[in-house]
PDB file of C-alpha atoms in Angstrom:
ATOM      1  CA  MET A 750       4.002   1.346  14.920  1.00  0.00           C
ATOM      2  CA  ALA A 751       3.519   5.071  12.728  1.00  0.00           C
ATOM      3  CA  ARG A 752       4.727   4.070  10.328  1.00  0.00           C
ATOM      4  CA  SER A 753       2.840   1.430   9.742  1.00  0.00           C
ATOM      5  CA  VAL A 754      -0.610   2.159  10.301  1.00  0.00           C
ATOM      6  CA  ALA A 755       0.273   4.610   7.153  1.00  0.00           C
ATOM      7  CA  ARG A 756       1.040   2.022   5.185  1.00  0.00           C
ATOM      8  CA  LEU A 757      -2.008   0.455   6.057  1.00  0.00           C
ATOM      9  CA  ALA A 758      -3.717   3.301   5.633  1.00  0.00           C
ATOM     10  CA  ALA A 759      -2.141   3.651   2.422  1.00  0.00           C
ATOM     11  CA  VAL A 760      -3.514   0.431   1.015  1.00  0.00           C
ATOM     12  CA  GLN A 761      -7.277   1.717   1.938  1.00  0.00           C
ATOM     13  CA  ALA A 762      -6.340   4.880   0.526  1.00  0.00           C
ATOM     14  CA  LEU A 763      -5.381   3.392  -2.611  1.00  0.00           C
ATOM     15  CA  TYR A 764      -7.685   0.534  -2.683  1.00  0.00           C
ATOM     16  CA  GLN A 765     -10.558   3.464  -2.240  1.00  0.00           C
ATOM     17  CA  MET A 766      -9.628   6.117  -5.223  1.00  0.00           C
ATOM     18  CA  GLU A 767      -9.730   3.022  -7.413  1.00  0.00           C
ATOM     19  CA  VAL A 768     -13.447   1.200  -6.479  1.00  0.00           C
ATOM     20  CA  SER A 769     -14.792   4.751  -6.183  1.00  0.00           C
ATOM     21  CA  GLY A 770     -12.933   7.055  -8.203  1.00  0.00           C
ATOM     22  CA  VAL A 771     -12.036   9.366  -5.200  1.00  0.00           C
ATOM     23  CA  GLY A 772      -8.335  11.812  -6.504  1.00  0.00           C
ATOM     24  CA  VAL A 773      -5.809  11.406  -4.128  1.00  0.00           C
ATOM     25  CA  GLU A 774      -5.700  14.626  -2.183  1.00  0.00           C
ATOM     26  CA  ALA A 775      -9.796  13.900  -1.098  1.00  0.00           C
ATOM     27  CA  VAL A 776      -8.957  11.111  -0.036  1.00  0.00           C
ATOM     28  CA  ILE A 777      -5.243  11.801   1.895  1.00  0.00           C
ATOM     29  CA  ARG A 778      -8.227  14.529   3.409  1.00  0.00           C
ATOM     30  CA  GLU A 779     -10.503  12.061   4.470  1.00  0.00           C
ATOM     31  CA  PHE A 780      -8.262  10.700   6.088  1.00  0.00           C
ATOM     32  CA  SER A 781      -6.787  13.413   8.229  1.00  0.00           C
ATOM     33  CA  GLU A 782     -10.127  14.228   9.267  1.00  0.00           C
ATOM     34  CA  HIS A 783     -12.335  11.159   9.546  1.00  0.00           C
ATOM     35  CA  ARG A 784      -9.596   8.967   9.900  1.00  0.00           C
ATOM     36  CA  PHE A 785      -6.887   8.460  11.138  1.00  0.00           C
ATOM     37  CA  ASP A 786      -6.572   9.176  15.799  1.00  0.00           C
ATOM     38  CA  ARG A 787     -10.212   8.900  15.377  1.00  0.00           C
ATOM     39  CA  ALA A 788     -12.786   6.063  17.264  1.00  0.00           C
ATOM     40  CA  ILE A 789     -13.298   2.721  15.165  1.00  0.00           C
ATOM     41  CA  SER A 790     -17.068   2.116  15.590  1.00  0.00           C
ATOM     42  CA  PRO A 791     -18.512   3.573  18.280  1.00  0.00           C
ATOM     43  CA  GLU A 792     -19.467   0.506  20.302  1.00  0.00           C
ATOM     44  CA  GLU A 793     -15.108  -0.456  21.034  1.00  0.00           C
ATOM     45  CA  GLY A 794     -14.550   3.567  21.582  1.00  0.00           C
ATOM     46  CA  GLU A 795     -11.159   2.740  20.653  1.00  0.00           C
ATOM     47  CA  PRO A 796      -9.157   5.674  18.839  1.00  0.00           C
ATOM     48  CA  LEU A 797      -7.107   3.627  15.833  1.00  0.00           C
ATOM     49  CA  ALA A 798      -3.306   3.623  16.759  1.00  0.00           C
ATOM     50  CA  SER A 799      -1.637   7.159  15.122  1.00  0.00           C
ATOM     51  CA  ALA A 800      -0.147   7.179  11.728  1.00  0.00           C
ATOM     52  CA  ASP A 801       2.308   8.833  10.620  1.00  0.00           C
ATOM     53  CA  GLU A 802       0.329  10.942   7.720  1.00  0.00           C
ATOM     54  CA  PRO A 803       3.344  12.598   6.400  1.00  0.00           C
ATOM     55  CA  PHE A 804       4.322   9.844   5.586  1.00  0.00           C
ATOM     56  CA  PHE A 805       0.617   8.758   4.542  1.00  0.00           C
ATOM     57  CA  ALA A 806       0.131  10.981   1.908  1.00  0.00           C
ATOM     58  CA  GLU A 807       4.186  10.539   0.618  1.00  0.00           C
ATOM     59  CA  LEU A 808       3.250   6.920   0.244  1.00  0.00           C
ATOM     60  CA  VAL A 809      -0.407   7.806  -1.410  1.00  0.00           C
ATOM     61  CA  ARG A 810       0.830  10.650  -4.043  1.00  0.00           C
ATOM     62  CA  GLY A 811       4.096   9.285  -4.913  1.00  0.00           C
ATOM     63  CA  VAL A 812       2.092   5.889  -6.064  1.00  0.00           C
ATOM     64  CA  VAL A 813      -0.482   7.780  -8.269  1.00  0.00           C
ATOM     65  CA  ASP A 814       2.255  10.056  -9.342  1.00  0.00           C
ATOM     66  CA  ASN A 815       4.528   7.360 -10.386  1.00  0.00           C
ATOM     67  CA  GLN A 816       2.271   4.879 -10.543  1.00  0.00           C
ATOM     68  CA  ARG A 817       3.111   4.394 -15.239  1.00  0.00           C
ATOM     69  CA  GLN A 818       6.854   3.253 -13.733  1.00  0.00           C
ATOM     70  CA  ILE A 819       4.683   0.445 -10.262  1.00  0.00           C
ATOM     71  CA  ASP A 820       2.632  -0.699 -12.829  1.00  0.00           C
ATOM     72  CA  ALA A 821       5.511  -1.530 -14.772  1.00  0.00           C
ATOM     73  CA  GLY A 822       7.569  -2.589 -12.433  1.00  0.00           C
ATOM     74  CA  ILE A 823       5.034  -4.425 -10.480  1.00  0.00           C
ATOM     75  CA  ALA A 824       4.050  -6.568 -14.596  1.00  0.00           C
ATOM     76  CA  GLY A 825       7.320  -7.430 -14.881  1.00  0.00           C
ATOM     77  CA  ARG A 826       6.810  -9.947 -11.844  1.00  0.00           C
ATOM     78  CA  LEU A 827       3.999 -11.621 -12.849  1.00  0.00           C
ATOM     79  CA  ALA A 828       3.703 -14.667 -14.176  1.00  0.00           C
ATOM     80  CA  GLU A 829       3.914 -15.383 -17.514  1.00  0.00           C
ATOM     81  CA  GLY A 830       0.064 -15.119 -19.089  1.00  0.00           C
ATOM     82  CA  TRP A 831      -0.798 -12.896 -16.301  1.00  0.00           C
ATOM     83  CA  ARG A 832      -1.671  -9.029 -15.471  1.00  0.00           C
ATOM     84  CA  LEU A 833      -2.084  -6.740 -13.424  1.00  0.00           C
ATOM     85  CA  ASP A 834      -5.652  -5.603 -13.555  1.00  0.00           C
ATOM     86  CA  ARG A 835      -6.394  -9.573 -12.804  1.00  0.00           C
ATOM     87  CA  LEU A 836      -5.229  -8.883 -10.029  1.00  0.00           C
ATOM     88  CA  ASP A 837      -7.722  -8.718  -6.306  1.00  0.00           C
ATOM     89  CA  ALA A 838      -7.432  -5.235  -5.865  1.00  0.00           C
ATOM     90  CA  THR A 839      -6.657  -4.988  -2.759  1.00  0.00           C
ATOM     91  CA  VAL A 840      -3.257  -6.695  -3.564  1.00  0.00           C
ATOM     92  CA  ARG A 841      -2.521  -4.136  -6.066  1.00  0.00           C
ATOM     93  CA  ALA A 842      -2.710  -1.240  -3.886  1.00  0.00           C
ATOM     94  CA  ILE A 843      -0.937  -3.439  -1.140  1.00  0.00           C
ATOM     95  CA  LEU A 844       1.814  -4.298  -3.749  1.00  0.00           C
ATOM     96  CA  ARG A 845       1.637  -0.812  -5.133  1.00  0.00           C
ATOM     97  CA  SER A 846       2.367   0.677  -2.254  1.00  0.00           C
ATOM     98  CA  GLY A 847       5.585  -1.139  -0.975  1.00  0.00           C
ATOM     99  CA  ALA A 848       6.923  -1.080  -4.688  1.00  0.00           C
ATOM    100  CA  PHE A 849       6.512   2.538  -4.382  1.00  0.00           C
ATOM    101  CA  GLU A 850       8.637   2.797  -0.892  1.00  0.00           C
ATOM    102  CA  LEU A 851      11.511   0.041  -2.451  1.00  0.00           C
ATOM    103  CA  ALA A 852      11.196   2.522  -5.497  1.00  0.00           C
ATOM    104  CA  HIS A 853      11.208   5.312  -3.744  1.00  0.00           C
ATOM    105  CA  ARG A 854      12.798   5.709   0.146  1.00  0.00           C
ATOM    106  CA  PRO A 855      16.214   4.096   0.884  1.00  0.00           C
ATOM    107  CA  ASP A 856      15.766   5.789   3.730  1.00  0.00           C
ATOM    108  CA  VAL A 857      13.502   1.735   4.819  1.00  0.00           C
ATOM    109  CA  PRO A 858      15.132  -1.513   3.799  1.00  0.00           C
ATOM    110  CA  VAL A 859      13.965  -3.571   1.733  1.00  0.00           C
ATOM    111  CA  GLU A 860      13.723  -6.374   4.399  1.00  0.00           C
ATOM    112  CA  VAL A 861      11.093  -3.930   6.360  1.00  0.00           C
ATOM    113  CA  ALA A 862       9.299  -2.624   4.051  1.00  0.00           C
ATOM    114  CA  ILE A 863       8.688  -6.424   2.255  1.00  0.00           C
ATOM    115  CA  ASN A 864       7.254  -7.739   5.601  1.00  0.00           C
ATOM    116  CA  GLU A 865       5.452  -4.599   6.261  1.00  0.00           C
ATOM    117  CA  TYR A 866       3.112  -5.160   3.259  1.00  0.00           C
ATOM    118  CA  VAL A 867       3.803  -9.286   3.449  1.00  0.00           C
ATOM    119  CA  ASP A 868       2.567  -8.234   7.101  1.00  0.00           C
ATOM    120  CA  LEU A 869      -0.656  -6.620   5.959  1.00  0.00           C
ATOM    121  CA  ALA A 870      -1.213  -9.051   2.685  1.00  0.00           C
ATOM    122  CA  ARG A 871      -2.096 -12.021   5.928  1.00  0.00           C
ATOM    123  CA  SER A 872      -3.865  -9.858   8.066  1.00  0.00           C
ATOM    124  CA  PHE A 873      -6.398  -9.080   4.286  1.00  0.00           C
ATOM    125  CA  PHE A 874      -5.477 -12.858   3.253  1.00  0.00           C
ATOM    126  CA  GLU A 875      -5.255 -16.148   4.186  1.00  0.00           C
ATOM    127  CA  GLY A 876      -4.774 -17.338   1.177  1.00  0.00           C
ATOM    128  CA  PRO A 877      -1.401 -17.258  -0.958  1.00  0.00           C
ATOM    129  CA  GLU A 878      -1.950 -13.603  -1.794  1.00  0.00           C
ATOM    130  CA  PRO A 879       0.946 -13.682   1.572  1.00  0.00           C
ATOM    131  CA  GLY A 880       3.320 -15.682  -0.822  1.00  0.00           C
ATOM    132  CA  PHE A 881       3.087 -13.979  -3.887  1.00  0.00           C
ATOM    133  CA  VAL A 882       3.639 -10.321  -2.227  1.00  0.00           C
ATOM    134  CA  ASN A 883       6.911 -11.687  -0.831  1.00  0.00           C
ATOM    135  CA  ALA A 884       8.498 -13.104  -4.421  1.00  0.00           C
ATOM    136  CA  ALA A 885       7.098  -9.877  -5.426  1.00  0.00           C
ATOM    137  CA  LEU A 886       8.121  -6.885  -3.841  1.00  0.00           C
ATOM    138  CA  ASP A 887      11.498  -9.067  -3.029  1.00  0.00           C
ATOM    139  CA  GLY A 888      12.447  -8.988  -7.138  1.00  0.00           C
ATOM    140  CA  LEU A 889      10.924  -5.614  -7.353  1.00  0.00           C
ATOM    141  CA  ALA A 890      13.024  -4.698  -4.369  1.00  0.00           C
ATOM    142  CA  ARG A 891      15.758  -6.882  -6.169  1.00  0.00           C
ATOM    143  CA  ASP A 892      15.407  -4.608  -9.357  1.00  0.00           C
ATOM    144  CA  VAL A 893      14.957  -1.139  -7.464  1.00  0.00           C
ATOM    145  CA  ARG A 894      18.328  -1.123  -5.196  1.00  0.00           C
ATOM    146  CA  ALA A 895      21.423  -1.916  -5.563  1.00  0.00           C
TER     147      ALA A 895
END
């Protein structure tokens, strides 16, 4: 559960970085200081589930440090005529985080990584996006894992 929360937070952080231009260390610090183990809202009063904060930070830093390679891998899995910048920013964040994990975390089984990111896509989208994420990450897994 802690890694699932970390993955969700990483996607949110990557999205935030893209739309606001905030830097990687600032967004990691913001999540660590203000979002993890905090109440969702004063009305709800329930704390978010605990996150694997080191895993979260590794995902966010890893995507930023390897973004050129990650984006090239994702672009290679898009349909002809599609460009990465045509994708929804949330889909880009999901794919980037998933691609990093597939390429750089061999301890995480392929099926686990893909399922986690497809589930995240389902939490944001009701249309074809989860299927697209599944297909793209499945293809990326074949590219980066023997």
